[in-house]
Short mmCIF file of N, CA, C and O in Angstrom, two decimals:
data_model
loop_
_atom_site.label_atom_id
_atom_site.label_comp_id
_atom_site.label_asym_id
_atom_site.label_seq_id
_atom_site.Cartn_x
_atom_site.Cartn_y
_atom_site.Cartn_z
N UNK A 271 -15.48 -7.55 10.62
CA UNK A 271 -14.12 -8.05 10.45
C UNK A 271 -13.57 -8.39 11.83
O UNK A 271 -13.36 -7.64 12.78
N UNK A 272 -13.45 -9.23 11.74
CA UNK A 272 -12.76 -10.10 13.37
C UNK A 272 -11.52 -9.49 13.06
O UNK A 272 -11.37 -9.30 11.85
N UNK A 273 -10.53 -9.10 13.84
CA UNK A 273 -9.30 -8.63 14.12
C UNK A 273 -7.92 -9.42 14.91
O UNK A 273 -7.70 -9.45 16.12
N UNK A 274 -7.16 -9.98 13.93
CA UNK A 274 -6.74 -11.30 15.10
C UNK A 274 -5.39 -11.06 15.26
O UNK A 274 -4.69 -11.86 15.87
N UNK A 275 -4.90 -9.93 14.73
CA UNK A 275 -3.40 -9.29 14.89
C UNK A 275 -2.96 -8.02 14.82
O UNK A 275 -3.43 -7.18 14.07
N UNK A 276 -1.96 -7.83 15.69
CA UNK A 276 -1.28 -6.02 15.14
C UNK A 276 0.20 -6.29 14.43
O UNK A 276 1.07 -6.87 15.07
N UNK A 277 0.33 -6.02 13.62
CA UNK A 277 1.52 -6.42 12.54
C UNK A 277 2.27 -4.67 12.71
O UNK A 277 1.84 -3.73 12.04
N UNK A 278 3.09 -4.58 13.44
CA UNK A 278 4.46 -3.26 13.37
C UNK A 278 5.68 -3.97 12.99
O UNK A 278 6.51 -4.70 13.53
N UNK A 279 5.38 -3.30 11.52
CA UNK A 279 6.60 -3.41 10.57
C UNK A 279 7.90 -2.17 10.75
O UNK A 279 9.00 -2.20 10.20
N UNK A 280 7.48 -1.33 11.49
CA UNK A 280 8.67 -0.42 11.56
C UNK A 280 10.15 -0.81 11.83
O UNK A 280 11.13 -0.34 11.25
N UNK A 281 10.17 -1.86 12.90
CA UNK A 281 11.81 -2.34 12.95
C UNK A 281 12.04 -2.79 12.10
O UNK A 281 13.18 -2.51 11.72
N UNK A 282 11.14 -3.90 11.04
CA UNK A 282 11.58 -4.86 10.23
C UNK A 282 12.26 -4.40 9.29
O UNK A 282 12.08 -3.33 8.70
N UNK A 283 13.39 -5.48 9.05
CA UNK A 283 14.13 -4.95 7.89
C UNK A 283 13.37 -4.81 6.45
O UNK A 283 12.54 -5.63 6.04
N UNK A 284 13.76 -3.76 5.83
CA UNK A 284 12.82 -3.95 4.69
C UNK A 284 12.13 -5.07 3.57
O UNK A 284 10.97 -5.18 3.17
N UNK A 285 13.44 -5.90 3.22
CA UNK A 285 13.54 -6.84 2.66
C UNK A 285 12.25 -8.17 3.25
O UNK A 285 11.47 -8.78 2.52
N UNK A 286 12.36 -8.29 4.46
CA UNK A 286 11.31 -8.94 5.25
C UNK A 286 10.18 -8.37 5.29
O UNK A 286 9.50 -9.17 5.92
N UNK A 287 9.42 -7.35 4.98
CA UNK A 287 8.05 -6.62 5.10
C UNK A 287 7.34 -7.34 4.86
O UNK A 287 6.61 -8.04 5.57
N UNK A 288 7.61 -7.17 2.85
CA UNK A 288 6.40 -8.26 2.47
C UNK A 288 6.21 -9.65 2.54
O UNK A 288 5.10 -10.11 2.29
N UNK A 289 6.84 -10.16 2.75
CA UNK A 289 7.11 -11.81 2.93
C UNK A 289 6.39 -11.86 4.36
O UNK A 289 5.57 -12.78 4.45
N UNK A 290 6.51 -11.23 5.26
CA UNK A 290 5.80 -11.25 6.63
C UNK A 290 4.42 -10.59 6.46
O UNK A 290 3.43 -11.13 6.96
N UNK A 291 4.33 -9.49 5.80
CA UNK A 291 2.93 -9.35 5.65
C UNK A 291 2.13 -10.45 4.97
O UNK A 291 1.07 -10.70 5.53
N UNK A 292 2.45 -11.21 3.80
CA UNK A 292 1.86 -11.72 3.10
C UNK A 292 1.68 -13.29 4.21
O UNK A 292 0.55 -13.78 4.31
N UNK A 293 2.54 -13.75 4.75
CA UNK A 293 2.37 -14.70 5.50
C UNK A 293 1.04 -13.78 6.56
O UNK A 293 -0.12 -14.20 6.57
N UNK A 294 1.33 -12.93 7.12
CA UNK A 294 0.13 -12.98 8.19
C UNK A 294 -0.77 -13.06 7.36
O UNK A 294 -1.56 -13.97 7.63
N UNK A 295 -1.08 -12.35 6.18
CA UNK A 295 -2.23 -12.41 4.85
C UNK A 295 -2.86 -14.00 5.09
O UNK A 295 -3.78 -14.28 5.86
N UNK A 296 -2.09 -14.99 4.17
CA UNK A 296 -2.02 -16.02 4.15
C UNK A 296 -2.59 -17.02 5.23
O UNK A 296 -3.15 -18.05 4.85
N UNK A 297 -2.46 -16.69 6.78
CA UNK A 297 -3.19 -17.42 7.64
C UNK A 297 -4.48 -16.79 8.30
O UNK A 297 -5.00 -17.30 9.29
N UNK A 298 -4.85 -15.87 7.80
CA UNK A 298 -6.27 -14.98 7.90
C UNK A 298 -7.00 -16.20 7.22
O UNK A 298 -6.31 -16.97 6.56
N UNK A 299 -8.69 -16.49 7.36
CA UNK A 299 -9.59 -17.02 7.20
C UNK A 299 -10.30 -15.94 6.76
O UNK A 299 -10.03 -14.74 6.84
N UNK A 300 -11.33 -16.57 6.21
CA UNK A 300 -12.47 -15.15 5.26
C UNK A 300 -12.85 -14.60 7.15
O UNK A 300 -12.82 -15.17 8.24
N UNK A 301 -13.11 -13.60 6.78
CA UNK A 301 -13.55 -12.64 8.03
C UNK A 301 -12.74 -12.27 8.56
O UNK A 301 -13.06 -11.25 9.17
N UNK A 302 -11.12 -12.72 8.78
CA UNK A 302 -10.50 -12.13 9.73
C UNK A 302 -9.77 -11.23 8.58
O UNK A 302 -9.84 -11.32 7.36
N UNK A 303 -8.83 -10.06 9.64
CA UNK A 303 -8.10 -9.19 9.13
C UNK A 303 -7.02 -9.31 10.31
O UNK A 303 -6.86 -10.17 11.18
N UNK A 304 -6.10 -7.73 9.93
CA UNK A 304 -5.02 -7.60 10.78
C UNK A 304 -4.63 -6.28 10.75
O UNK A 304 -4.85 -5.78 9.65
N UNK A 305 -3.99 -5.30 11.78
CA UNK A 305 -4.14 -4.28 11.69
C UNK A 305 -2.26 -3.82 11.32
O UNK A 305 -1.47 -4.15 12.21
N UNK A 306 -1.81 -3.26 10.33
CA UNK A 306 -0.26 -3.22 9.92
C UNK A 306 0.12 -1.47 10.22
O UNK A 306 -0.38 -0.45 9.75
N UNK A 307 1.31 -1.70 11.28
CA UNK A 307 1.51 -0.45 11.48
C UNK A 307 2.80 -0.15 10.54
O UNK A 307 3.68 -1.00 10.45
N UNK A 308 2.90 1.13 9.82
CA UNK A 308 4.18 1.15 9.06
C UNK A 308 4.71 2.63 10.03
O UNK A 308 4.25 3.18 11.03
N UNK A 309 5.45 2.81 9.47
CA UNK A 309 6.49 4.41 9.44
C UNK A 309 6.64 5.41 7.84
O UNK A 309 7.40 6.33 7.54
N UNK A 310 5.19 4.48 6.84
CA UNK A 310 5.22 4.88 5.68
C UNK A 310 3.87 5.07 4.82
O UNK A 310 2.97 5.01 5.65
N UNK A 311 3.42 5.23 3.78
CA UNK A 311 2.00 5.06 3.84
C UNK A 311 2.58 3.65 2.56
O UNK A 311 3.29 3.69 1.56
N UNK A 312 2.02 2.83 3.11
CA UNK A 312 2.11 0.89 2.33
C UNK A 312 1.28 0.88 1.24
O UNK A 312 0.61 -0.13 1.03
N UNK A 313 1.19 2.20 0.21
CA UNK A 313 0.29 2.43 -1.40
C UNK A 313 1.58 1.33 -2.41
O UNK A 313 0.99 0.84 -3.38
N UNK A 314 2.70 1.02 -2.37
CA UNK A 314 3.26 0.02 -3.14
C UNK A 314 2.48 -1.45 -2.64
O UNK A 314 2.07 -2.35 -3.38
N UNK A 315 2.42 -1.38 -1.18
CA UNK A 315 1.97 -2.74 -0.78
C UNK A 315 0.62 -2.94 -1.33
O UNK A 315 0.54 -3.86 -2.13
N UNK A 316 -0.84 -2.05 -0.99
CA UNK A 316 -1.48 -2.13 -1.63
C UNK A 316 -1.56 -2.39 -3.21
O UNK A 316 -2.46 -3.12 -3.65
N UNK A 317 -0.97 -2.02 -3.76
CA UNK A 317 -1.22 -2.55 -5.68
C UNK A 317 -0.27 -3.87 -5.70
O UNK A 317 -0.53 -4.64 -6.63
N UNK A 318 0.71 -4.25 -4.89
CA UNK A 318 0.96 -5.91 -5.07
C UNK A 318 -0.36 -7.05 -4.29
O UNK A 318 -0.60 -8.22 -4.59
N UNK A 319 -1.01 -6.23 -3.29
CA UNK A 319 -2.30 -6.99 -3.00
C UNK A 319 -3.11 -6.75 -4.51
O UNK A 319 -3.10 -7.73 -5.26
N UNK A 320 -3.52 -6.04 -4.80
CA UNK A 320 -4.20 -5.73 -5.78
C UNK A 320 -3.97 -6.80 -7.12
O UNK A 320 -5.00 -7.25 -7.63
N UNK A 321 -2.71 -7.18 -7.67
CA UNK A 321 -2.03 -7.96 -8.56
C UNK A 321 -2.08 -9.19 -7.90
O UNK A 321 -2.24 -10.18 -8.62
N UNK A 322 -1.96 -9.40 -6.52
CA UNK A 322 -1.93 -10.87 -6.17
C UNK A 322 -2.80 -11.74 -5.57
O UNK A 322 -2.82 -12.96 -5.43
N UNK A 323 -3.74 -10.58 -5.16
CA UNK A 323 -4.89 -11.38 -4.03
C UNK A 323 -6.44 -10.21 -5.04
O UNK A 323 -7.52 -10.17 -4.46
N UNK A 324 -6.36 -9.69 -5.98
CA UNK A 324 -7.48 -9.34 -6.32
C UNK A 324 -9.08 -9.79 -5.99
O UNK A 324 -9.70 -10.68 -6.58
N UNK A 325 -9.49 -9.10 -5.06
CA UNK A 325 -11.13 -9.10 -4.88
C UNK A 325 -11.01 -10.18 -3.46
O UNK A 325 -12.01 -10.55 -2.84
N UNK A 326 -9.50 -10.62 -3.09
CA UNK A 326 -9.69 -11.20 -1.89
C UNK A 326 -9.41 -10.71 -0.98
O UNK A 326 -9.22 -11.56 -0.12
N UNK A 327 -9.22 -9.52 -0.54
CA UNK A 327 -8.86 -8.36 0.51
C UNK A 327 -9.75 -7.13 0.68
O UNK A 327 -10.46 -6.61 -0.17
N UNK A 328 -9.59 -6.83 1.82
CA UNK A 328 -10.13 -5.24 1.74
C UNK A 328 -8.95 -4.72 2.81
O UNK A 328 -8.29 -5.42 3.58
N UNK A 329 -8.88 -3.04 2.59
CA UNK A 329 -7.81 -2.13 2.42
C UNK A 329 -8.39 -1.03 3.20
O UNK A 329 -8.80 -0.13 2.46
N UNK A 330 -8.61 -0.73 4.88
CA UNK A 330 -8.79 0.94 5.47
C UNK A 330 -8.00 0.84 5.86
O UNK A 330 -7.44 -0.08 6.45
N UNK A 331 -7.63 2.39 5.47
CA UNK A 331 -6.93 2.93 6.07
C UNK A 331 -7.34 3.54 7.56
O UNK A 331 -8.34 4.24 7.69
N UNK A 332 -6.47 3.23 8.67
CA UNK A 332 -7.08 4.22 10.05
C UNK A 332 -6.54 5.43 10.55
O UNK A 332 -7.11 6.39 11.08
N UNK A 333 -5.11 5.16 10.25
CA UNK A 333 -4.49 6.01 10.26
C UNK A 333 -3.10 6.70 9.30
O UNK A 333 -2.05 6.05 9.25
N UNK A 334 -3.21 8.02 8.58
CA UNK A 334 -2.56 8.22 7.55
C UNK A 334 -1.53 9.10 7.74
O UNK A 334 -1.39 10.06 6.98
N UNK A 335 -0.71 8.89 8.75
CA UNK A 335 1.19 9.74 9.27
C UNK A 335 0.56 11.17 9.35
O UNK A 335 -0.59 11.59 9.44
N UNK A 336 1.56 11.63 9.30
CA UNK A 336 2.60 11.41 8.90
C UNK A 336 3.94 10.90 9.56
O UNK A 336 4.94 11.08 8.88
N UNK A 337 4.15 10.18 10.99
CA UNK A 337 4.68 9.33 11.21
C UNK A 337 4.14 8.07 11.25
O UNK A 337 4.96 7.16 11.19
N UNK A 338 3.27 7.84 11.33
CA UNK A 338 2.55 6.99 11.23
C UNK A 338 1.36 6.29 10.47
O UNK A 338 0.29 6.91 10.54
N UNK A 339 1.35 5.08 9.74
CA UNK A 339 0.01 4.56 9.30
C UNK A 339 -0.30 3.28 9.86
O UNK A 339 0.40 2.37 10.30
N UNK A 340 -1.68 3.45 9.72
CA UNK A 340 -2.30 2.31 10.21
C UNK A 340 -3.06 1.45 9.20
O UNK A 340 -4.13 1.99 8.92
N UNK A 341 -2.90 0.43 8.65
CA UNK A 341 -4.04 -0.10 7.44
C UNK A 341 -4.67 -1.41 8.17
O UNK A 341 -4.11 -2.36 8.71
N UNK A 342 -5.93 -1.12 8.00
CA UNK A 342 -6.64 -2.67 8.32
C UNK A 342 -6.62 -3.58 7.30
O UNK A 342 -7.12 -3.11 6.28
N UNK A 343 -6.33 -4.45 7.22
CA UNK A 343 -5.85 -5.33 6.00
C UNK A 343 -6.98 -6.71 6.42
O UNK A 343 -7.19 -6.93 7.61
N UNK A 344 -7.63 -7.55 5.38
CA UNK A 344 -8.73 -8.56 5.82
C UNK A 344 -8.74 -9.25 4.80
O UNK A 344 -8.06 -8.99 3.80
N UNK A 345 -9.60 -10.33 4.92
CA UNK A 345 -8.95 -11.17 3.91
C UNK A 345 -11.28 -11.53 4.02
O UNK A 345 -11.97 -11.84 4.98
N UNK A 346 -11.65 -11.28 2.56
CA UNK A 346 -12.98 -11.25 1.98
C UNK A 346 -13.84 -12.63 2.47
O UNK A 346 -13.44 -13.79 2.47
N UNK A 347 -15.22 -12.08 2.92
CA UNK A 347 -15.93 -13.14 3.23
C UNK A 347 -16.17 -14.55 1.99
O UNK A 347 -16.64 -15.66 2.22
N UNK A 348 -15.75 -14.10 0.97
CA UNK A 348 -16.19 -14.52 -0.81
C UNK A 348 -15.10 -16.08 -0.56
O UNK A 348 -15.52 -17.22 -0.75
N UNK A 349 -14.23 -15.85 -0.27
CA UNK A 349 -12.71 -16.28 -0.57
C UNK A 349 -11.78 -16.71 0.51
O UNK A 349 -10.63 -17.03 0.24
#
């Protein structure tokens, strides 16, 4: 997984999260990913990937808070 961003969502206002995550989503190419730092663990974000991008993502976690998470987020060689 090529790595072509660090996405810290902690300032962002909430309302803006996913719309910014999904845009960095969105300009990923198969192989690349991006690494999303929250102040939360992002298990809602995961099941709207799940409903919206099914079988076109993959999901580690690196780091799990408790102030902090880290998810590697990538977008599937398939797709």
């Amino acid at each position: 997984m090529n790595i072509t961003t660090t996405l810290d969502i902690r300032q962002t206002p909430p309302p803006q999260k996913h719309p910014m995550i999904f845009q960095t989503f969105a300009s990923l190419t198969p192989g690349q990913g991006f690494i999303l730092i929250n102040d939360h663990d992002p298990k809602p974000l995961y099941y709207q990937f799940v409903h919206e991008h099914a079988g076109q993502f993959t999901w580690e976690y690196l780091e799990e808070g408790p102030d902090i998470w880290r998810v590697q987020i990538g977008r599937t060689e398939s797709n």
